[in-house]
Coordinates of C-alpha atoms and ligand atoms in Angstrom, one line a residue:
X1 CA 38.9 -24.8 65.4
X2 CA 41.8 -23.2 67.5
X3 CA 45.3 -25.3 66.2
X4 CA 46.5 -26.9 69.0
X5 CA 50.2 -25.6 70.5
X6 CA 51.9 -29.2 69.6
X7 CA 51.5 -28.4 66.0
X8 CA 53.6 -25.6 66.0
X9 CA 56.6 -28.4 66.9
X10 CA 56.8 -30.5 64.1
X11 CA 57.6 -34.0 65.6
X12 CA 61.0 -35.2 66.3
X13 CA 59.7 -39.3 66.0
X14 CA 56.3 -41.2 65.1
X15 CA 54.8 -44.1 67.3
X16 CA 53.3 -46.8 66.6
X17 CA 50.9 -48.8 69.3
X18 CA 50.2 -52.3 68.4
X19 CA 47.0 -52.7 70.2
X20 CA 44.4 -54.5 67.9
X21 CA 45.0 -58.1 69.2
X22 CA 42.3 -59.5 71.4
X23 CA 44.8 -61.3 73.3
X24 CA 42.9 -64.6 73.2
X25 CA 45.4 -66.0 76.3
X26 CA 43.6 -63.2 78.6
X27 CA 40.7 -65.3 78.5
X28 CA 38.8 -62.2 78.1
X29 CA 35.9 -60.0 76.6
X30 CA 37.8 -56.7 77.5
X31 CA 40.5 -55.8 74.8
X32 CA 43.7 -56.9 76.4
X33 CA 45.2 -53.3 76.1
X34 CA 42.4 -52.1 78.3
X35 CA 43.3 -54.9 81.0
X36 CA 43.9 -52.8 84.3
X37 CA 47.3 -52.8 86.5
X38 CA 48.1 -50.1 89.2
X39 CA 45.0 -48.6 88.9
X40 CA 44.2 -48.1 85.0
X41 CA 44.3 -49.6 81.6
X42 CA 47.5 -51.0 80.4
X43 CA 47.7 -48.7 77.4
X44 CA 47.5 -45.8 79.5
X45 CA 51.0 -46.6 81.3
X46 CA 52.2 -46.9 77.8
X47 CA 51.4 -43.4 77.1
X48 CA 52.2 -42.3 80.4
X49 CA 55.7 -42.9 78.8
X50 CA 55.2 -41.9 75.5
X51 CA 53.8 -38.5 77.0
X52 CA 57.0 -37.9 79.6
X53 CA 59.7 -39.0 77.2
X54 CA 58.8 -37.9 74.2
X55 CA 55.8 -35.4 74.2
X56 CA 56.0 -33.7 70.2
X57 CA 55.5 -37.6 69.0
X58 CA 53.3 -38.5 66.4
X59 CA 51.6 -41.4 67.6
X60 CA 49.2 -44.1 65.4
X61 CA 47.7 -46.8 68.1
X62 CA 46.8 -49.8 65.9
X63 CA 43.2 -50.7 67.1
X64 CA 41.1 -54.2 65.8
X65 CA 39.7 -56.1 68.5
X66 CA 37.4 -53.7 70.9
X67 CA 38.2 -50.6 69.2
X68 CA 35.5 -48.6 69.9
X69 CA 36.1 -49.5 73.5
X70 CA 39.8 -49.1 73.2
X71 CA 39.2 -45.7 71.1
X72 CA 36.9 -44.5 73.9
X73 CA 38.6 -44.9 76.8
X74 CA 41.8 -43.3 75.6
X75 CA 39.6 -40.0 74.1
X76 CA 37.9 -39.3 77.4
X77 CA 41.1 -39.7 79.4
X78 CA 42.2 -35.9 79.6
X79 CA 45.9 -36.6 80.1
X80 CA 45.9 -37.3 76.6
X81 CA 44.6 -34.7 75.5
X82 CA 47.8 -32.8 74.4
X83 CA 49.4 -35.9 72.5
X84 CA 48.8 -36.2 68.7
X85 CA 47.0 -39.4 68.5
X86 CA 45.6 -41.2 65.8
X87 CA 43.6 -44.8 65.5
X88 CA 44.2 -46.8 62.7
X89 CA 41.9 -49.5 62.1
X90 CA 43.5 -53.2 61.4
X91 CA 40.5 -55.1 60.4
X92 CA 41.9 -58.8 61.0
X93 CA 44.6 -59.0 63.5
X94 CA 46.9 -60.9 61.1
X95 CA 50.0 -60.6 63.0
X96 CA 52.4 -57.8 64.6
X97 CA 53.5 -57.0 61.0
X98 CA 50.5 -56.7 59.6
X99 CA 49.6 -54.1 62.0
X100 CA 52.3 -51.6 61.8
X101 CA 51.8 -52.4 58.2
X102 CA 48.4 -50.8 58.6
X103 CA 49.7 -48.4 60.1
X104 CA 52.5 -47.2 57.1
X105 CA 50.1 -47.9 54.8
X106 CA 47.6 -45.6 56.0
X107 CA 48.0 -41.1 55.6
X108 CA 49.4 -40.9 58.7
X109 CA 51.9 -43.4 57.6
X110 CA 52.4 -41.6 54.1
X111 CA 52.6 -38.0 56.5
X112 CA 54.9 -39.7 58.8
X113 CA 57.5 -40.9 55.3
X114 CA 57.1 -37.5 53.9
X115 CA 58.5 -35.9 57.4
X116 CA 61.7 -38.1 57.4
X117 CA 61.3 -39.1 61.3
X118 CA 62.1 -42.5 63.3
X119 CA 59.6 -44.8 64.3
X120 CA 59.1 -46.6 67.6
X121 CA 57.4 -49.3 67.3
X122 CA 56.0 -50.4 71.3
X123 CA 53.5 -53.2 71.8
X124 CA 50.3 -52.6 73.7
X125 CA 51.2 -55.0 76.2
X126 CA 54.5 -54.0 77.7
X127 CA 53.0 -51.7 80.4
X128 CA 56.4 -51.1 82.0
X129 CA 58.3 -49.8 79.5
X130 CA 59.8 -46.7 81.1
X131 CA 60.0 -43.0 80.3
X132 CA 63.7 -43.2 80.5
X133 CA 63.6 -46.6 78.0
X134 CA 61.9 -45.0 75.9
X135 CA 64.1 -41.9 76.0
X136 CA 67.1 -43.8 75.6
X137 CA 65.1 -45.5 72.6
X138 CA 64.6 -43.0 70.5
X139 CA 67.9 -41.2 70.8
X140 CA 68.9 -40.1 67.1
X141 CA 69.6 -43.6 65.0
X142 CA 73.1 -43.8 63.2
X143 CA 73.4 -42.7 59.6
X144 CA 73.9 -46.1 58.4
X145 CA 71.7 -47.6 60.8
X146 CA 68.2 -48.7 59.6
X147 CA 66.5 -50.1 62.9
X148 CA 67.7 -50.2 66.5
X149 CA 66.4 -53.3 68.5
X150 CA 65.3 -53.3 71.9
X151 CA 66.8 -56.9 73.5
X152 CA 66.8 -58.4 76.9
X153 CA 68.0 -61.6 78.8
X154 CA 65.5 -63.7 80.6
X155 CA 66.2 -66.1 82.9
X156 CA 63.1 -67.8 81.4
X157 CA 62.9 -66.7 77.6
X158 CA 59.5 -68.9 77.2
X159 CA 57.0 -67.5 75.0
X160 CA 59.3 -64.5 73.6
X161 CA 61.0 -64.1 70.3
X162 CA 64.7 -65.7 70.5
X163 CA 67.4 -63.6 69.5
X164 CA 69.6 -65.2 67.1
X165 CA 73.2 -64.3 66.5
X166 CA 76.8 -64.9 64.4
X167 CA 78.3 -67.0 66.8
X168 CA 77.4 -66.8 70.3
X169 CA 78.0 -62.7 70.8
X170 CA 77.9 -61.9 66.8
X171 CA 75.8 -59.6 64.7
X172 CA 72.0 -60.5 65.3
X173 CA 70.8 -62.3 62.3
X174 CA 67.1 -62.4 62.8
X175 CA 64.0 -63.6 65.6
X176 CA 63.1 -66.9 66.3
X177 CA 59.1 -67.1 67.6
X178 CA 59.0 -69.8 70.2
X179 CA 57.0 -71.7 68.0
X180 CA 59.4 -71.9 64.6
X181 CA 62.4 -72.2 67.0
X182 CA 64.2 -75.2 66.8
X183 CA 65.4 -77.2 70.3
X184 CA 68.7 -75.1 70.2
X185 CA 67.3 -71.8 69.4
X186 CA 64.6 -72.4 72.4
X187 CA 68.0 -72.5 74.5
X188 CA 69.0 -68.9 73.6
X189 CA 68.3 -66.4 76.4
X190 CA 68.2 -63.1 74.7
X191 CA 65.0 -62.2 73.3
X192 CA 63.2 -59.6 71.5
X193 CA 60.9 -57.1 73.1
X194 CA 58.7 -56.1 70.5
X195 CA 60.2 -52.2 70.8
X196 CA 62.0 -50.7 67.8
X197 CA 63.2 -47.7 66.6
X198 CA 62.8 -48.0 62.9
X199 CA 64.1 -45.5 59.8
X200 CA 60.5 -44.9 58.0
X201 CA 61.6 -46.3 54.8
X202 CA 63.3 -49.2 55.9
X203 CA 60.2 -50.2 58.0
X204 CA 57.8 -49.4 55.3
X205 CA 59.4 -51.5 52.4
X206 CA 60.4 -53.9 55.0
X207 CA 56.8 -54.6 55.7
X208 CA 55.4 -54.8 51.8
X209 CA 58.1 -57.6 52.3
X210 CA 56.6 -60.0 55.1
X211 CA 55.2 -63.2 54.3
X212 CA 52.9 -65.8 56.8
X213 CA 55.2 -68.5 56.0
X214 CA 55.7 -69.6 59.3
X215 CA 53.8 -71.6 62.6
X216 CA 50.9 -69.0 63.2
X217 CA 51.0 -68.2 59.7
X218 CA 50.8 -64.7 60.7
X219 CA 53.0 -61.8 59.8
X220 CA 55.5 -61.0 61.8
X221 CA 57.2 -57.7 62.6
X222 CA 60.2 -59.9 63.4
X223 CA 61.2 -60.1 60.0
X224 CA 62.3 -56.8 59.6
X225 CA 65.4 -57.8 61.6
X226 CA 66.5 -60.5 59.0
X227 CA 65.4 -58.3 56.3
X228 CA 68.0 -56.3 57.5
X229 CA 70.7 -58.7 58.7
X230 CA 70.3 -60.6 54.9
X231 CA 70.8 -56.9 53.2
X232 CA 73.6 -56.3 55.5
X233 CA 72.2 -53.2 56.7
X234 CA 72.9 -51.9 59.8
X235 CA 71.0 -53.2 63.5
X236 CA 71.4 -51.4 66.3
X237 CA 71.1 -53.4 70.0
X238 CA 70.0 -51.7 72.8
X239 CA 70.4 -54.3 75.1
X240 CA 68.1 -53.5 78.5
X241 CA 69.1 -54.7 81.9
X242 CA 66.1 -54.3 83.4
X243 CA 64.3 -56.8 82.3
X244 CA 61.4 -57.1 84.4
X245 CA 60.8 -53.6 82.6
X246 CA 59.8 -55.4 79.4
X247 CA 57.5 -57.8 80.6
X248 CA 54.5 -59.2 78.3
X249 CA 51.2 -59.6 79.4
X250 CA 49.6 -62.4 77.5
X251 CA 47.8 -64.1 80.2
X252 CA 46.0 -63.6 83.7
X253 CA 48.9 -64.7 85.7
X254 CA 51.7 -62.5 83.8
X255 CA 48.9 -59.7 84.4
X256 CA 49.0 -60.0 88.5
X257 CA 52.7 -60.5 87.8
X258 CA 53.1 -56.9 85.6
X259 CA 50.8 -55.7 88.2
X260 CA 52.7 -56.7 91.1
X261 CA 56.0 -55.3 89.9
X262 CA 54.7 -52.5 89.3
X263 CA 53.4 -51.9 92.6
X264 CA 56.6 -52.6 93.9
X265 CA 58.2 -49.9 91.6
X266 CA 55.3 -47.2 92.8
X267 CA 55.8 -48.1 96.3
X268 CA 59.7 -47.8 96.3
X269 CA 59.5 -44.8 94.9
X270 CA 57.5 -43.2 97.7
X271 CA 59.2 -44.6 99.8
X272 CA 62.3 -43.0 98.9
X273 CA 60.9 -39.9 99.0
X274 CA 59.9 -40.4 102.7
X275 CA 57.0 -42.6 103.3
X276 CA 57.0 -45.4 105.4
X277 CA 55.4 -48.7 104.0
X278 CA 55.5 -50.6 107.3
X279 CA 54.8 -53.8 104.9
X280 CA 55.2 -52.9 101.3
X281 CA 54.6 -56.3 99.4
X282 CA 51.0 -55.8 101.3
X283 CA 50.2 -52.9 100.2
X284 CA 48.5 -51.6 97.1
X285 CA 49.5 -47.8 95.8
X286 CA 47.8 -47.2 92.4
X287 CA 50.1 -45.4 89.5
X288 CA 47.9 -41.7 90.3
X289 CA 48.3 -42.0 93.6
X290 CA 49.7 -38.7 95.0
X291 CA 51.8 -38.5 98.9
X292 CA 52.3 -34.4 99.8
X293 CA 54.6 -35.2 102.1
X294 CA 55.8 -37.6 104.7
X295 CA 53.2 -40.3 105.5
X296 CA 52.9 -44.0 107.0
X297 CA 51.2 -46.4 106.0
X298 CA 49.9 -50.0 107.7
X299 CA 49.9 -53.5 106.5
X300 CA 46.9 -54.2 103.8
X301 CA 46.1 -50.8 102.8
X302 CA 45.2 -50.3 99.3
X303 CA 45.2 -46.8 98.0
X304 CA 43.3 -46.3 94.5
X305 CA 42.7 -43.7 91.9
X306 CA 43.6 -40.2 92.4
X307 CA 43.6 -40.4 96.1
X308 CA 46.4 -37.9 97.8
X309 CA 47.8 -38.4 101.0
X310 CA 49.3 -35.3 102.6
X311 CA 51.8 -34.4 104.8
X312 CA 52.2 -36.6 108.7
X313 CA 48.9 -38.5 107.7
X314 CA 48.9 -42.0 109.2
X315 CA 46.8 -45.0 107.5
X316 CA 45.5 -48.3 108.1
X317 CA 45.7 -51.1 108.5
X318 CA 43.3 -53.0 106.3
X319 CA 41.9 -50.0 105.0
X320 CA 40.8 -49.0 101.1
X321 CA 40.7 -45.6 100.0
X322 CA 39.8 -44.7 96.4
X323 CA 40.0 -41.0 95.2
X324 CA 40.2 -40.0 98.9
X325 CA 41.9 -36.9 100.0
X326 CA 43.7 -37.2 103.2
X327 CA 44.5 -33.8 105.1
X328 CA 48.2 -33.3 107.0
X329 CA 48.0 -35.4 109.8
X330 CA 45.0 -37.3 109.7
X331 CA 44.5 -40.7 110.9
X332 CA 42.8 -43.1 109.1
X333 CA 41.9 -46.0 111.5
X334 CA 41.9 -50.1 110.7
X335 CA 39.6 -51.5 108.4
X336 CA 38.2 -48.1 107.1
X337 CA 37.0 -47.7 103.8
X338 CA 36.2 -44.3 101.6
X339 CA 35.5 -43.1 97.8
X340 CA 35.4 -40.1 96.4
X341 CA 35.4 -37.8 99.9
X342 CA 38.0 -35.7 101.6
X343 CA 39.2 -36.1 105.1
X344 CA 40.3 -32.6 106.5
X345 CA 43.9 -32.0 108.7
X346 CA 43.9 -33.5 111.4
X347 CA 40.9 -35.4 111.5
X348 CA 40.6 -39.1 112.8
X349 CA 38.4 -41.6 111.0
X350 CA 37.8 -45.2 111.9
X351 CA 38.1 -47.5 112.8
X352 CA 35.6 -49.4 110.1
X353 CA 34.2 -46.3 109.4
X354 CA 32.4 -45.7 105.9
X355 CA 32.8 -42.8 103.7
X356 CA 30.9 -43.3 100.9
X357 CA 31.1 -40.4 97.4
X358 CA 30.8 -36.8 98.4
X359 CA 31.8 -36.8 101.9
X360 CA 33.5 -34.3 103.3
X361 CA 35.2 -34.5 107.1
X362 CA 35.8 -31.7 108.3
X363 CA 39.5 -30.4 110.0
X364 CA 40.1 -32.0 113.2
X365 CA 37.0 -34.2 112.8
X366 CA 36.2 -37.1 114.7
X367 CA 34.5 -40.2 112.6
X368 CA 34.5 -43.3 115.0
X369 CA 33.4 -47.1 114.5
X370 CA 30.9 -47.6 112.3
X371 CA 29.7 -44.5 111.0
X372 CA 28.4 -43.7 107.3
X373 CA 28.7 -41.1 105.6
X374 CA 27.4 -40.4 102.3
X375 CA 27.5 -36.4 100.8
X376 CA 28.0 -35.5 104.1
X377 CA 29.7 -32.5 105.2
X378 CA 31.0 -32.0 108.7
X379 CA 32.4 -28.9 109.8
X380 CA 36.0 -28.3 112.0
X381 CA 36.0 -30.3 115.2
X382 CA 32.4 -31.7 114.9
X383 CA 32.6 -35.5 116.3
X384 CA 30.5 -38.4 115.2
X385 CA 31.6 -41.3 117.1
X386 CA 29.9 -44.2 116.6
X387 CA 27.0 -46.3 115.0
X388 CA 25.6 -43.3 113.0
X389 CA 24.4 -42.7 109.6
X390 CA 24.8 -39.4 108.0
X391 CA 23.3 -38.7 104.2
X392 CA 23.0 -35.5 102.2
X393 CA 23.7 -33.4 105.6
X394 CA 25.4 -30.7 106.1
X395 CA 26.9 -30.5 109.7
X396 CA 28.5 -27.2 111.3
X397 CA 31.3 -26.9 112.9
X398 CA 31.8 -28.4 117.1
X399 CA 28.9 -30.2 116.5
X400 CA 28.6 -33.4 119.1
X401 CA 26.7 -36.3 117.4
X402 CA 25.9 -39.3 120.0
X403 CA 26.0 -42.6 119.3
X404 CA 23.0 -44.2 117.0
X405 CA 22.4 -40.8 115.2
X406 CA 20.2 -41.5 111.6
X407 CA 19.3 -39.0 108.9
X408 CA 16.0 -40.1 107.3
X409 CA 17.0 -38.9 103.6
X410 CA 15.3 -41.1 101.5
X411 CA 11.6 -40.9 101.6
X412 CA 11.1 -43.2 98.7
X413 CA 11.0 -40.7 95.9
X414 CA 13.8 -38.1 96.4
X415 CA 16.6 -37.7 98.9
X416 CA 16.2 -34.9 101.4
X417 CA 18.8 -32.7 103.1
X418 CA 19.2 -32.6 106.8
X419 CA 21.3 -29.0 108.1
X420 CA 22.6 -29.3 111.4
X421 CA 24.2 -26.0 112.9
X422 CA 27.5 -24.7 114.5
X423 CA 27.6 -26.2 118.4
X424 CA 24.4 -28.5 118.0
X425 CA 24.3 -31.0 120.2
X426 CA 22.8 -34.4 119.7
X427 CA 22.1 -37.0 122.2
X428 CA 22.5 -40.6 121.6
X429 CA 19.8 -42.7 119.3
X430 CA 18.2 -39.9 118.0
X431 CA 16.5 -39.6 114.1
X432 CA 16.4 -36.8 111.9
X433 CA 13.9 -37.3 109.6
X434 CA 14.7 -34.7 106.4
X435 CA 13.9 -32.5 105.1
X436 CA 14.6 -31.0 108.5
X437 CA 16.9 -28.0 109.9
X438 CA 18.4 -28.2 113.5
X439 CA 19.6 -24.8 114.5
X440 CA 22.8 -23.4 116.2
X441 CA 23.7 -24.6 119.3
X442 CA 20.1 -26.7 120.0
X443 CA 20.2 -29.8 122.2
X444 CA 18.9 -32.7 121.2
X445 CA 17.4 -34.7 124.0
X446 CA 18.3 -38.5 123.4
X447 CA 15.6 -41.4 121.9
X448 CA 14.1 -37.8 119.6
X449 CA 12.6 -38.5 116.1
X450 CA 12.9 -34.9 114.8
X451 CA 10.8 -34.2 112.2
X452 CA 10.4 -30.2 112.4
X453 CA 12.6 -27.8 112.6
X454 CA 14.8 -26.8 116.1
X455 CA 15.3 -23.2 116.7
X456 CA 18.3 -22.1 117.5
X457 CA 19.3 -22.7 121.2
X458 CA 16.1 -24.6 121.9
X459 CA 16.0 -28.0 123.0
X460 CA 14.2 -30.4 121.4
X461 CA 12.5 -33.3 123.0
X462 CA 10.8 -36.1 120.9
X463 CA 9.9 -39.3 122.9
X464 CA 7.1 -40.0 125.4
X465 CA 7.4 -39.5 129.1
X466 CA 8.4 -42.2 131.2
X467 CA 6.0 -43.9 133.6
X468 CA 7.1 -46.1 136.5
X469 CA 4.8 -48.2 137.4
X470 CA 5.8 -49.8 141.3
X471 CA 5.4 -53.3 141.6
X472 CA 4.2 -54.5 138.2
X473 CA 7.0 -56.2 137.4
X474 CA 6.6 -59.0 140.1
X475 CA 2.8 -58.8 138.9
X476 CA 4.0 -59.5 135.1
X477 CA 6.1 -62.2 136.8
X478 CA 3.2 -64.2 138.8
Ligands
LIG501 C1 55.7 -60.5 70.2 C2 56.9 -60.8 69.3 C3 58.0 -61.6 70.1 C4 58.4 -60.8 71.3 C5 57.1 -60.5 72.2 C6 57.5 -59.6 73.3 C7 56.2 -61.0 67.0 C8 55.8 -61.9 65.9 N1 56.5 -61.5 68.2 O1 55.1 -61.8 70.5 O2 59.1 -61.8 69.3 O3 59.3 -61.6 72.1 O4 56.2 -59.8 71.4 O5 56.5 -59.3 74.1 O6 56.2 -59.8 66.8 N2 48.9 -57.1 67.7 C9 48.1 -56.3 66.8 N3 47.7 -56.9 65.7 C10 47.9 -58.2 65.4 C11 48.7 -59.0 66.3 C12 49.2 -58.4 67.4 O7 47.9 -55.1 67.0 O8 47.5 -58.6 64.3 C13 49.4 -56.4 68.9 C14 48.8 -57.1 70.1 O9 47.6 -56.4 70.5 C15 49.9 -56.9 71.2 C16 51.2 -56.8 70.3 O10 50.8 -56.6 69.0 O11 49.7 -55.7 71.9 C17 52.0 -58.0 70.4 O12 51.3 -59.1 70.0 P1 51.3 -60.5 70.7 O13 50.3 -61.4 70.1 O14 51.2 -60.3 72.2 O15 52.8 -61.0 70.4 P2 53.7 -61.9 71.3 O16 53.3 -63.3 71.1 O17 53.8 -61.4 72.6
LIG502 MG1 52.6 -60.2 73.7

């Protein structure tokens, strides 16, 4: 097998990903890690950040609950495909120190010793730690220092570790868990994050050391920080300001609450690079979600997956667009919705128009009300205005499709191609039923079921006559 190009850079720090806990408080059969915010799995956002600040890492993601699942998705996500990842397999999820212990105890652990780097330590369910946090985490650690811990202050410290110092502003002494903390220590507003920068030996005697003598009688990673405060070894506090950063996701509501902020970070970011977000706290802008440019987007719009939305393109409002492509100056009308399709410059879609996976609109396009589309192609300045359904066609370029216009694809077995040619064009309530080819610059003559083939420059006419008959109607009346 080829050596990959990272192992040529021997790694300037290891990680370790707690991620084995189910995360009972989720309420949940997907592994919590896998929980989705901004578009994708929490655990991806993590190594979003692992991969921009830190890139030569080592990394060891501590999998139990789900870890097939958990193993899975992170293998077939190519972004990851340069890191230096490993699973390590915690059997019982015995605490947050039993974990890393899994992890030190296992080769990559022994590898990781051998090598003399740092370890970060990041929980699986901070999804908005920050490339620059974890940067500024992993900056070289003192030579006396054994561990560098990652605090905050909360206005509301419920549920987190308590940080417990000499005094009131004193050298830390240890972690409190909510539940072993006493009335006073529940008080205390700084609180551990669950992110530390460990020296490899410290952290791997440290954890041979842990015990489950305490509420959840589990083992906690905590420990390591009175370990080190009883020995009189050195802590390191990296106190961060940002604390909505270091949120913890342990339950549904702090989910939509990660999820929310996060949002708001995405969004203010675009916005300061030139978008307009007429209202941004209704708005939905997943974390791959690429603007080329200047842009402006309406109330309720939700933008998903890898969609890109280029240069002067105008959007919404109420309108959902996953793994779209919208050209330079296209307009994407109210309550629109597409997946998977590409809208060409300067095309107009909408409003409530439907493009469904594989469509393709052409430049200058014009998709009105109500129109389908599923893998359909439309060429440059071909209009399809309203009420129509187009499926597996491909349409040429200045092509006029009237109002009420169906492709037959589906004949109950296989799904048939309709080809409509440069200049057709199609009168109003017409069917073509596929496989059929209309051919360039044909007329269509309105109420036509076409079910053979139109030469090119014909016209085709598919109805019955008319007949007037005078007078019946006062007959049909009597
Ligand atoms: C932990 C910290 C707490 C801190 C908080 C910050 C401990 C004992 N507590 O509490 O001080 O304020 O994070 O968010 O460390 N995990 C495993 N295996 C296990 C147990 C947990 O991999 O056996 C993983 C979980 O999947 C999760 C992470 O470790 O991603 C943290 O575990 P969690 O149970 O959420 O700890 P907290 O109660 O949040
Ligand atoms: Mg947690």
């Amino acid at each position: 097998m080829p050596q990959k190009t990272r192992s040529a850079k021997a790694p300037q720090c290891a990680v370790i990903i707690l991620a084995a806990g189910q995360g009972k408080r989720m309420k949940s059969d997907l592994p919590k890690v896998l929980q989705e915010i901004a578009g994708q799995p929490m655990i991806f956002h993590i190594l979003d950040g692992v991969r921009q600040a830190i890139p030569s890492a080592t990394v060891a993601i501590v999998v139990g609950h789900g870890k097939e699942h958990v193993e899975k998705q992170i293998r077939s996500n190519d972004s990851y495909s340069d890191l230096d990842l490993n699973f390590i397999f915690q059997p019982e999820q015995k605490g947050t120190g039993h974990a890393a212990r899994f992890a030190m105890d296992s080769p990559w652990g022994e590898a990781v010793l051998k090598s003399r780097v740092p370890v970060l330590v990041l929980p699986g369910d901070l999804p908005l730690v920050s490339p620059e946090l974890i940067a500024q985490m992993t900056e070289e650690l003192g030579r006396s220092s054994v561990m560098r811990l990652l605090t905050c202050v909360l206005g509301d410290p419920t549920g987190y570790g308590r940080v417990v110092r000499r005094g009131k502003a004193g050298p830390v002494l240890r972690i409190v868990e909510e539940k072993d903390a006493t009335q006073r220590e529940k008080e205390l507003h700084e609180v551990g994050t669950s992110i530390y920068l460990f020296q490899g030996q410290f952290l791997k005697t440290g954890l041979s050391r842990v015990t489950n003598k305490n509420a959840q009688a589990e083992y906690y990673l905590t420990d390591l920080v009175s370990q080190a405060s009883r020995a009189q070894k050195k802590i390191e506090v990296f106190q961060w300001s940002e604390s909505q950063d270091l949120r913890g996701v342990n339950d549904p509501w702090e989910l939509s609450q990660a999820g929310r902020y996060l949002n708001q970070r995405i969004i203010q970011k675009w916005a300061r690079s030139g978008v307009r977000f007429i209202a941004p706290e209704l708005t939905w802008v997943d974390s791959k979600v690429v603007f080329d440019g200047i842009a402006e987007v309406s109330p309720n719009v939700l933008l998903q997956g890898r969609s890109v939305i280029r240069n002067g393109a105008k959007i919404g409002p109420h309108v959902v667009l996953k793994n779209v492509d919208v050209g330079s100056g296209a307009i994407v009308k109210a309550g629109t919705v597409g997946e998977d399709a590409v809208i060409g410059t300067g095309a107009s879609v909408g409003p409530y128009a439907h493009l469904r996976p594989g469509s393709e609109v052409g430049e200058e396009c014009k998709v009105g009300n109500f129109v389908e589309l599923k893998k359909a192609k439309l060429g440059r300045k071909t209009s399809v205005s309203h009420l129509s359904y187009l499926g597996d066609a491909v349409v040429g370029e200045n092509v006029n499709i009237g109002c009420g216009f169906i492709t037959c694809n589906y004949d109950g077995k296989t799904k048939n191609v309709t080809l409509i040619e440069d200049d057709v064009f199609m009168g109003s309530d017409c069917q073509a039923v596929a496989p059929v080819k209309i051919g360039k610059g044909a007329y269509v003559a309105s109420g036509s079921t076409i079910t053979e083939d139109v030469e090119a420059g014909s016209l085709a006419v598919a109805r019955s006559r008319q007949v007037n008959k005078p007078g019946y109607a006062q007959k049909y009346r009597k």
